[in-house]
Amino acid sequence: MHAAIPLANEGAERTRRYLIGPAAVLQLERRAEELGLKVVGYYHSHPDAPAVPSEADREHAWPWYVYLIAGTSKRGAPQWSAWRLTGDRRRFRRLAIGAGDRLEGGSCTTSVS
Amino acid sequence: MHNVSVLIPTPLQQYTDGRGAVSLEAGTVGAALANLSALHPALRHHLFAEDGNLRAFVNVYLNDEDIRYLDEGLQTGVGAGDEIRIVPSIAGGAVTMTGDRKDLSAGEIRRYARHLILPEVGSDGQRALKRARVLLVGAGGLGSPASMYLAAAGVGTLGLVDFDTVEESNLQRQVIHGTRDVGRPKLESARQRLLDINPSLNFEGHGVRLTAENALEIIADYDIVVDGTDNFPTRYLVNDACVLLDKPNVYGSIFRFEGQASVFYASEGPCYRCLYREPPPPGLVPSCAEGGVLGVLPGIIGALQANETLKLILGIGDTLIGRLLLFDALRMRFRELRLRTDPECPICGEAPTIRELIDYEAFCGIRPAEVERAEMRIPEITATELKARLDAGHDIRVLDVREPYELEICKLDAAELIPLGQLPTSLSKLNKDDEFVVICRSGRRSAHAVLMLREAGFHNVFNLSGGLLAWSDEVDPSMPKY
Ligand SMILES: [Zn+2]
């Protein structure tokens, strides 16, 4: 992974849900292309909730993308986990995160890696 | 109809052979997407919801105009050379949409309370369990605890493949069946017990033997397969079908005091054939019926299978993908072997040679007993005939090829013990001109022994057909069957 780019949350209910609209996605894709990079996934946080995908995450997920989720609680550092939707859209599969891939939590709700 | 180009976003390019653009003929934007789904059927459920409408997070642009803002939407006509672009929006969040909770009833919230307070399960996880469809192959020692725990945990649909009836000798370990169930089909007995544990379970019984003809059709309908089979042909069949259908196969096996468990999932790790490319020669590895099994052992391994199945559904923890867990009940020790994907694996490797299901009985060197007997011409004697000849004082040497501990259950007084494994080294002690009748529990091991003796030049050798089971039926009902 080369770059993590923060994106604005366009959603109305910003602490519980996130939305990155198609215009932002297209712009991001073009920017990545200019840099010779590829968008491989997205990250978002679950404020005061565990780092496991929610039903909303599953319903809206795309295959292939890696979804990084930061679960946060009032005590302790955010817990990161990585997920990918299964081909039948029924579940997420957890992916291993190596020590070198460790991300530090940022303040933005939604970002792109 | 005009030739248009549909631009595919990276997450969907795996379904278009890696291509970023697909050109096709269409009159409208909607027709172009329908044609695209026809060309690449795996795309359809990522683009369209079950009601046939575009999914909310799928955006479609016609020459850089979002079609949601065009008056005719999907009906908008297209011209030659137009570009239709599929653009993702990315959404989700910590909470589910309002009203989403409603499919857990008050009763379910009470029943699954201990799950709901686990953050790793919660109501999202409980709904995932309810949506899940799990197929158990075999309602025996492993399938009993696995299916009972999965039903109790709230897995919505359990399929069960079994065509056996409950026998008394099953009750020592197959805890889903009770004494009153002896003689009933296992499917009926299991259904009753599982629905008692959880009345909201959707139980799907498959009262057939799983074969190369029906396996794909049956398995395709489920998310996860739990392999509780006790024989090699079915184990390879389940593995191959799961690889071909890209389903996780939660594997368990037991023998005497030892058990194994793993999760074979070719898209994420090795499959069973990566571990054991070919089965052992027939007769070499005794089955549980021949070798015995400690009653609680399948309880332990079957519960591990249920555990891994729940984790796969919930997407939590570290599964046994890529690991083989070995359990020794006597030493009370778990060990773990790391498994690697074999790039030359005949089914999940880089150049697979198996692309459809094969004849697993033949692959494992097992053929129906009648064919085997007819082709190999194993001379036989029935229990009644043997009894008559022994009573008449014929000079017959009866060789029992079972293991020593089996003799404690039952034996013939006239028999000499030579366990099958020791037969090759004992041949020199036997006189080729004597008349032999070889016996075992069912007549299978003794058939191998007869062949071995005949190949070594013994010509007066007979197999007791049906083994001591037949002796008990025909001659001496007081002889215990096991
Ligand atoms: Zn393999």
XYZ file of C-alpha atoms and ligand atoms in Angstrom:
596
model
C 0.000 0.000 0.000
C 1.392 3.373 -0.991
C -0.993 6.085 0.052
C -3.996 6.646 2.277
C -6.042 9.588 1.139
C -8.698 11.127 3.407
C -12.042 11.769 1.733
C -15.011 13.803 2.876
C -18.034 12.023 4.247
C -20.994 13.118 2.131
C -23.491 11.277 4.291
C -26.169 13.059 6.306
C -25.715 11.141 9.552
C -21.971 11.591 9.766
C -20.987 9.859 12.971
C -22.844 6.616 12.238
C -22.795 6.312 8.451
C -20.565 7.278 5.613
C -21.018 7.906 1.913
C -18.528 8.684 -0.809
C -20.416 9.596 -3.942
C -19.549 8.632 -7.511
C -18.054 12.014 -8.411
C -15.532 11.728 -5.556
C -14.781 8.113 -6.497
C -14.181 9.064 -10.143
C -11.958 11.980 -9.139
C -10.010 9.701 -6.822
C -9.586 7.056 -9.525
C -8.228 9.672 -11.932
C -5.858 11.071 -9.329
C -4.580 7.575 -8.533
C -4.091 6.860 -12.219
C -1.977 9.977 -12.663
C 0.232 8.795 -9.814
C 0.499 5.328 -11.328
C -1.494 3.878 -8.416
C -4.670 1.864 -8.104
C -7.447 2.229 -5.559
C -7.485 -1.103 -3.750
C -9.870 -0.357 -0.935
C -11.468 2.031 1.492
C -11.245 2.617 5.197
C -13.729 3.913 7.690
C -14.225 3.904 11.431
C -16.938 2.551 13.679
C -17.056 5.088 16.507
C -17.611 3.275 19.819
C -18.216 0.015 17.986
C -16.129 -3.054 17.172
C -14.023 -3.364 14.035
C -16.322 -5.851 12.360
C -18.373 -5.046 9.268
C -21.930 -4.004 9.919
C -24.946 -5.097 7.947
C -24.856 -1.671 6.268
C -21.239 -2.320 5.267
C -22.224 -5.621 3.695
C -25.225 -4.289 1.820
C -23.172 -1.542 0.222
C -19.941 -3.410 -0.322
C -18.230 -4.021 -3.632
C -16.341 -7.206 -4.306
C -12.534 -7.146 -4.612
C -12.027 -3.906 -2.630
C -10.373 -4.288 0.754
C -12.412 -2.625 3.453
C -10.348 -1.519 6.421
C -12.383 -0.818 9.519
C -11.184 0.927 12.647
C -13.219 -0.008 15.679
C -12.889 2.574 18.412
C -13.798 2.647 22.054
C -13.374 5.194 24.802
C -10.468 3.241 26.177
C -7.539 2.062 24.126
C -6.247 2.505 20.588
C -8.449 1.818 17.565
C -8.560 -1.809 16.437
C -8.007 -2.251 12.713
C -9.315 -5.124 10.680
C -9.434 -5.820 6.950
C -12.291 -7.440 5.035
C -13.358 -8.480 1.598
C -16.882 -9.288 0.405
C -17.453 -12.871 -0.743
C -18.549 -13.463 -4.333
C -22.085 -14.364 -3.234
C -22.377 -11.046 -1.288
C -23.503 -12.943 1.821
C -20.469 -12.356 4.038
C -17.165 -10.645 4.539
C -13.994 -12.633 4.806
C -11.395 -11.362 7.197
C -7.983 -10.686 5.671
C -4.721 -10.903 7.548
C -3.066 -7.571 8.322
C 0.718 -7.846 8.545
C 2.765 -5.882 11.087
C 4.212 -3.725 8.295
C 0.744 -2.752 7.123
C -0.189 -1.162 10.412
C -2.187 2.024 10.028
C -2.398 4.839 12.490
C -5.872 6.123 13.100
C -6.701 9.521 11.679
C -9.471 11.886 12.560
C -11.374 11.533 9.311
C -14.326 9.241 9.147
C -13.691 8.010 5.666
C -10.549 7.711 3.662
C -9.087 5.762 0.859
C -6.087 3.557 0.884
C -29.023 -1.297 -31.793
C -25.688 0.458 -31.597
C -22.237 -0.604 -30.603
C -21.415 0.922 -27.217
C -18.616 0.500 -24.749
C -19.304 -0.259 -21.070
C -16.500 0.816 -18.729
C -16.086 -1.587 -15.806
C -14.737 -0.416 -12.410
C -11.752 -2.324 -10.967
C -13.726 -4.261 -8.315
C -15.843 -5.842 -11.051
C -13.102 -6.529 -13.577
C -12.576 -9.987 -12.037
C -15.932 -10.887 -13.625
C -15.057 -9.531 -17.098
C -11.846 -11.513 -17.551
C -9.871 -8.533 -16.250
C -11.118 -6.174 -18.943
C -11.857 -2.546 -18.117
C -14.195 -2.091 -21.072
C -16.705 -4.403 -22.732
C -18.140 -3.504 -26.096
C -21.598 -4.720 -26.987
C -24.761 -3.931 -28.981
C -27.698 -2.197 -27.296
C -30.506 0.277 -27.855
C -30.761 1.721 -24.335
C -28.590 2.040 -21.248
C -30.734 -0.568 -19.463
C -30.398 -3.002 -22.362
C -26.645 -2.492 -22.379
C -26.440 -3.443 -18.680
C -28.740 -6.431 -19.235
C -26.580 -7.617 -22.140
C -23.480 -7.117 -20.015
C -24.972 -9.319 -17.279
C -25.871 -11.934 -19.861
C -22.292 -11.966 -21.144
C -20.862 -12.098 -17.615
C -23.546 -13.634 -15.363
C -21.509 -13.275 -12.135
C -21.866 -9.495 -12.476
C -25.627 -9.494 -12.195
C -26.084 -9.671 -8.436
C -23.435 -7.018 -7.852
C -25.274 -4.587 -10.144
C -28.909 -5.445 -9.555
C -30.865 -6.027 -6.340
C -33.286 -8.956 -6.055
C -36.171 -6.749 -7.223
C -34.346 -6.173 -10.531
C -33.510 -2.520 -9.861
C -29.968 -1.168 -9.915
C -28.375 -1.342 -6.480
C -28.323 2.007 -4.702
C -24.533 2.271 -4.684
C -24.175 1.439 -8.391
C -24.024 4.620 -10.439
C -24.284 4.622 -14.206
C -22.984 7.416 -16.380
C -23.771 7.854 -20.073
C -20.987 9.907 -21.596
C -20.265 11.494 -18.199
C -23.938 12.209 -17.375
C -25.384 10.427 -14.347
C -28.426 8.603 -15.731
C -30.327 9.164 -12.484
C -30.593 12.799 -13.577
C -31.698 11.964 -17.115
C -35.463 11.980 -17.684
C -35.601 8.497 -19.104
C -33.102 6.898 -16.702
C -32.247 3.370 -17.824
C -34.549 3.777 -20.834
C -32.279 6.490 -22.253
C -31.329 5.608 -25.829
C -27.721 5.153 -26.804
C -25.871 6.013 -30.017
C -22.948 4.365 -31.752
C -19.690 4.906 -29.908
C -21.338 5.999 -26.638
C -19.571 5.224 -23.389
C -21.488 3.808 -20.435
C -19.487 3.999 -17.237
C -20.296 2.060 -14.045
C -19.066 4.049 -11.036
C -19.134 2.846 -7.443
C -20.219 4.885 -4.514
C -18.833 3.699 -1.238
C -21.055 3.541 1.807
C -21.600 1.778 5.094
C -21.173 2.591 8.732
C -21.407 1.383 12.267
C -25.151 1.069 12.478
C -27.635 -0.654 10.318
C -30.392 1.273 8.658
C -33.431 2.153 10.693
C -35.952 -0.625 10.745
C -33.280 -3.173 9.895
C -33.448 -4.572 13.384
C -37.018 -5.670 12.912
C -36.180 -9.097 11.547
C -34.981 -10.231 14.986
C -38.172 -10.922 16.921
C -38.578 -10.409 20.645
C -38.320 -14.185 21.031
C -35.089 -14.260 19.076
C -33.644 -11.429 21.132
C -34.399 -13.457 24.292
C -33.077 -16.689 22.838
C -29.812 -15.257 21.495
C -29.191 -12.812 24.367
C -25.751 -14.268 25.133
C -24.750 -13.787 21.499
C -26.208 -10.306 21.190
C -24.096 -8.955 24.036
C -20.896 -10.183 22.376
C -19.663 -7.232 20.268
C -18.190 -9.729 17.774
C -21.638 -11.219 17.166
C -24.267 -8.634 18.074
C -27.492 -8.265 16.158
C -25.676 -7.972 12.831
C -23.909 -11.251 13.495
C -27.089 -12.928 14.665
C -28.811 -11.871 11.452
C -25.863 -13.213 9.468
C -26.312 -16.552 11.267
C -30.014 -16.491 10.479
C -29.286 -15.847 6.793
C -26.646 -18.565 6.626
C -27.213 -21.885 4.856
C -24.987 -24.709 6.073
C -24.891 -28.238 4.652
C -23.801 -31.135 6.855
C -22.709 -34.274 5.063
C -23.515 -37.127 7.445
C -25.677 -37.209 10.571
C -23.240 -39.432 12.447
C -20.636 -38.850 15.113
C -19.394 -35.506 13.776
C -22.664 -34.294 12.295
C -24.497 -34.842 15.613
C -22.726 -32.215 17.750
C -22.004 -29.930 14.785
C -25.643 -29.722 13.709
C -26.969 -29.407 17.275
C -24.670 -26.473 18.109
C -25.316 -24.769 14.764
C -29.078 -25.089 15.222
C -28.809 -23.797 18.789
C -26.656 -20.855 17.666
C -29.385 -19.710 15.292
C -28.036 -20.760 11.896
C -31.141 -20.227 9.773
C -30.920 -23.168 7.387
C -29.285 -26.530 7.962
C -29.181 -29.103 5.189
C -28.369 -32.670 6.133
C -27.318 -35.450 3.770
C -27.763 -38.960 5.152
C -29.523 -42.101 4.002
C -28.719 -44.415 6.933
C -30.991 -45.645 9.670
C -30.123 -45.416 13.343
C -28.457 -48.554 14.697
C -27.820 -49.467 18.275
C -24.056 -49.266 17.762
C -24.439 -45.589 16.727
C -25.722 -44.490 20.133
C -22.302 -44.682 21.813
C -21.332 -41.429 20.064
C -24.083 -40.112 17.753
C -25.793 -38.080 20.453
C -28.402 -36.536 18.180
C -30.187 -39.924 18.085
C -31.764 -41.676 21.049
C -32.552 -45.256 21.961
C -36.170 -44.884 20.793
C -34.837 -43.856 17.341
C -33.193 -47.211 16.570
C -34.472 -48.351 13.188
C -35.633 -44.864 12.106
C -33.961 -42.968 9.267
C -31.257 -40.723 10.738
C -32.723 -37.774 8.867
C -36.044 -38.074 10.691
C -34.460 -38.532 14.058
C -32.073 -35.596 13.484
C -34.845 -33.337 12.222
C -36.903 -33.976 15.332
C -34.006 -33.292 17.697
C -32.833 -30.152 15.858
C -36.319 -28.662 15.690
C -36.696 -29.341 19.398
C -33.476 -27.386 20.019
C -34.582 -24.555 17.739
C -38.115 -24.540 16.286
C -37.326 -21.656 13.915
C -34.701 -23.737 12.103
C -35.294 -24.324 8.421
C -34.306 -28.002 8.127
C -33.604 -29.415 4.674
C -33.169 -33.184 4.594
C -31.438 -34.920 1.692
C -32.117 -38.643 2.130
C -29.649 -39.743 -0.516
C -26.090 -40.910 -0.816
C -23.950 -37.950 -1.956
C -22.629 -38.882 -5.405
C -20.812 -37.273 -8.308
C -24.222 -36.981 -9.984
C -25.998 -35.003 -7.253
C -23.226 -33.321 -5.225
C -22.912 -30.085 -7.205
C -26.646 -29.558 -7.287
C -27.040 -30.147 -3.548
C -23.957 -28.208 -2.395
C -24.500 -25.209 -4.715
C -27.479 -24.212 -2.606
C -25.426 -23.679 0.591
C -22.781 -21.245 1.847
C -20.638 -23.653 3.846
C -20.223 -27.442 3.894
C -19.427 -29.390 7.067
C -17.825 -32.709 6.151
C -18.728 -35.398 8.651
C -18.138 -38.363 6.364
C -16.346 -41.519 7.404
C -15.056 -42.734 4.057
C -12.536 -41.607 1.478
C -14.700 -41.537 -1.665
C -17.189 -39.109 -0.081
C -14.408 -37.032 1.465
C -12.748 -36.513 -1.936
C -16.141 -35.911 -3.516
C -16.996 -33.206 -0.946
C -13.578 -31.602 -1.389
C -13.731 -31.523 -5.159
C -17.313 -30.241 -5.264
C -16.429 -27.479 -2.780
C -13.382 -26.443 -4.836
C -15.413 -26.382 -8.056
C -18.161 -24.323 -6.377
C -15.775 -22.154 -4.289
C -17.349 -23.119 -0.954
C -15.540 -23.483 2.357
C -15.332 -27.125 3.498
C -15.163 -27.528 7.265
C -13.376 -30.831 7.636
C -13.222 -33.217 10.563
C -12.180 -36.830 10.918
C -11.796 -39.242 13.793
C -10.200 -42.600 14.431
C -9.836 -44.461 17.721
C -8.433 -41.727 20.023
C -7.309 -39.178 17.466
C -9.061 -36.494 15.512
C -8.280 -33.881 12.889
C -9.963 -30.666 11.865
C -9.304 -28.005 9.265
C -11.059 -25.641 6.898
C -10.366 -26.285 3.234
C -11.169 -23.290 1.098
C -9.380 -23.185 -2.219
C -9.875 -19.473 -2.847
C -8.132 -18.682 0.443
C -5.837 -21.610 1.148
C -5.192 -25.282 0.523
C -7.784 -27.961 -0.205
C -7.916 -31.568 1.026
C -6.059 -32.760 -2.084
C -3.223 -30.312 -1.384
C -2.797 -32.302 1.839
C -3.562 -35.808 0.563
C -3.443 -35.947 -3.198
C -4.590 -39.570 -3.329
C -6.373 -41.872 -0.941
C -4.531 -44.694 0.804
C -4.899 -48.126 -0.827
C -8.223 -49.696 0.108
C -8.118 -51.839 3.207
C -4.974 -50.181 4.558
C -6.755 -47.659 6.756
C -9.502 -49.293 8.797
C -12.797 -47.450 9.169
C -14.250 -46.573 12.561
C -16.446 -49.653 12.228
C -13.293 -51.760 11.996
C -10.901 -49.797 14.188
C -13.208 -48.346 16.806
C -13.555 -44.823 18.128
C -13.807 -43.316 21.598
C -17.391 -42.095 21.954
C -16.610 -38.555 23.074
C -14.010 -37.931 20.337
C -16.496 -37.006 17.586
C -18.147 -34.716 20.137
C -14.902 -32.768 20.473
C -14.067 -32.650 16.760
C -17.677 -32.006 15.678
C -17.897 -29.096 18.134
C -14.677 -27.692 16.635
C -16.313 -27.901 13.210
C -19.342 -25.992 14.508
C -16.994 -23.397 16.008
C -15.176 -22.862 12.694
C -18.487 -22.700 10.816
C -19.804 -19.960 13.105
C -16.548 -17.991 12.684
C -16.757 -18.256 8.914
C -20.331 -16.961 8.952
C -19.522 -14.137 11.365
C -16.194 -13.314 9.730
C -14.443 -13.226 13.090
C -11.255 -14.687 14.526
C -8.650 -16.820 12.819
C -10.113 -19.848 11.093
C -8.385 -23.170 10.453
C -7.792 -22.236 6.800
C -4.217 -23.339 6.103
C -3.915 -25.205 9.414
C -4.555 -28.827 10.309
C -5.431 -29.305 13.954
C -4.511 -32.721 15.372
C -6.083 -33.884 18.607
C -4.895 -36.782 20.746
C -7.482 -37.715 23.357
C -5.160 -40.002 25.341
C -2.313 -37.543 25.708
C -4.874 -34.714 25.797
C -2.882 -32.622 23.405
C -3.645 -30.436 20.404
C -0.988 -29.978 17.768
C -1.112 -27.882 14.656
C 0.363 -28.383 11.206
C 0.699 -25.511 8.804
C -0.717 -26.483 5.405
C 0.418 -25.016 2.140
C -1.456 -24.722 -1.105
C 0.083 -27.151 -3.583
C 0.595 -25.298 -6.897
C 0.429 -28.714 -8.577
C -2.766 -29.749 -6.811
C -4.873 -31.587 -9.427
C -8.003 -29.600 -8.568
C -7.046 -26.255 -7.006
C -3.544 -25.874 -8.464
C -2.338 -23.674 -11.275
C -3.071 -26.176 -14.032
C -5.898 -28.304 -12.675
C -6.433 -31.675 -14.325
C -9.753 -32.310 -12.573
C -12.399 -29.948 -13.926
C -15.498 -31.925 -13.067
C -16.497 -34.577 -10.564
C -15.112 -38.060 -11.200
C -15.933 -41.643 -10.150
C -14.812 -41.509 -6.508
C -15.403 -45.169 -5.726
C -13.064 -46.146 -8.542
C -10.610 -43.363 -7.614
C -10.378 -44.814 -4.111
C -10.078 -48.357 -5.454
C -13.431 -49.341 -4.031
C -16.073 -51.008 -6.110
C -19.424 -52.414 -5.243
C -18.958 -55.739 -3.491
C -20.841 -57.697 -6.157
C -18.713 -56.328 -8.996
C -15.566 -56.964 -7.022
C -16.547 -60.531 -6.241
C -17.681 -61.264 -9.783
C -14.559 -59.816 -11.373
C -12.048 -61.193 -8.950
C -13.907 -64.486 -8.540
C -13.380 -64.772 -4.831
C -14.627 -68.243 -3.868
C -17.121 -68.036 -1.063
C -18.814 -70.179 1.483
C -21.916 -69.241 3.416
C -22.119 -69.383 7.189
C -24.638 -72.243 7.001
C -22.373 -74.280 4.699
C -19.336 -73.659 6.905
C -21.234 -74.763 9.999
C -22.401 -77.950 8.240
C -18.896 -78.791 7.046
C -17.301 -78.159 10.443
C -20.014 -80.284 12.117
C -19.382 -83.060 9.593
C -15.759 -83.109 10.681
C -14.176 -81.740 7.481
C -10.582 -80.767 7.896
C -10.878 -77.000 7.389
C -8.523 -74.386 8.770
C -10.475 -71.256 9.717
C -8.336 -68.106 9.601
C -9.665 -65.054 11.439
C -7.977 -61.926 10.026
C -9.430 -59.467 12.544
C -7.428 -57.627 15.206
C -6.817 -59.355 18.580
C -9.152 -57.046 20.543
C -12.021 -57.915 18.218
C -11.797 -61.523 19.339
C -12.887 -60.475 22.802
C -16.238 -59.447 21.366
C -16.889 -62.678 19.496
C -15.043 -65.495 17.808
C -15.359 -68.988 16.387
C -13.736 -71.661 18.523
C -12.260 -73.328 15.473
C -10.533 -70.152 14.236
C -6.824 -69.292 14.236
C -5.969 -65.600 14.508
C -3.753 -63.934 11.905
C -4.517 -60.199 11.701
C -4.681 -59.020 8.075
C -1.552 -56.883 8.493
C 0.483 -59.929 9.564
C -0.776 -62.253 6.854
C 1.968 -61.532 4.272
C 4.702 -62.487 6.756
C 2.778 -65.534 8.003
C 2.289 -67.217 4.614
C 5.367 -69.404 5.012
C 3.824 -70.996 8.098
C 0.753 -72.155 6.161
C 0.502 -75.277 4.042
C -0.647 -74.493 0.494
C -2.522 -77.781 0.198
C -4.757 -77.240 3.227
C -8.303 -76.029 2.810
C -8.837 -72.550 4.301
C -11.896 -70.489 5.135
C -11.030 -66.887 5.947
C -13.318 -64.865 8.220
C -13.621 -61.317 9.548
C -16.433 -59.117 10.821
C -18.218 -58.365 7.533
C -16.401 -60.384 4.881
C -14.469 -57.432 3.422
C -11.084 -57.854 5.054
C -11.276 -61.604 4.615
C -11.931 -61.105 0.877
C -8.627 -59.219 0.637
C -6.953 -62.045 2.528
C -8.408 -64.660 0.152
C -7.036 -62.749 -2.836
C -3.659 -62.452 -1.178
C -3.572 -66.187 -0.427
C -4.643 -67.134 -3.943
C -1.983 -64.910 -5.457
C 0.552 -66.642 -3.221
C -0.439 -69.992 -4.681
C -3.038 -71.233 -2.210
C -5.855 -72.702 -4.307
C -8.211 -74.113 -1.719
C -9.256 -70.868 -0.033
C -12.782 -69.577 0.609
C -14.212 -66.392 2.007
C -16.935 -66.549 4.645
C -19.474 -64.376 2.857
C -20.971 -61.734 5.106
C -18.439 -62.551 7.813
C -19.340 -63.126 11.442
C -22.338 -60.847 10.969
C -23.774 -63.524 8.687
C -22.753 -66.252 11.149
C -24.759 -64.476 13.818
C -27.753 -64.148 11.487
C -27.702 -67.658 10.030
C -26.100 -69.924 12.591
C -25.728 -68.510 16.080
C -27.961 -65.567 17.074
C -26.244 -65.463 20.468
C -23.059 -64.219 18.800
C -22.874 -60.469 19.406
C -22.722 -58.179 16.376
C -20.582 -55.051 16.420
Zn -5.697 -28.307 -3.559
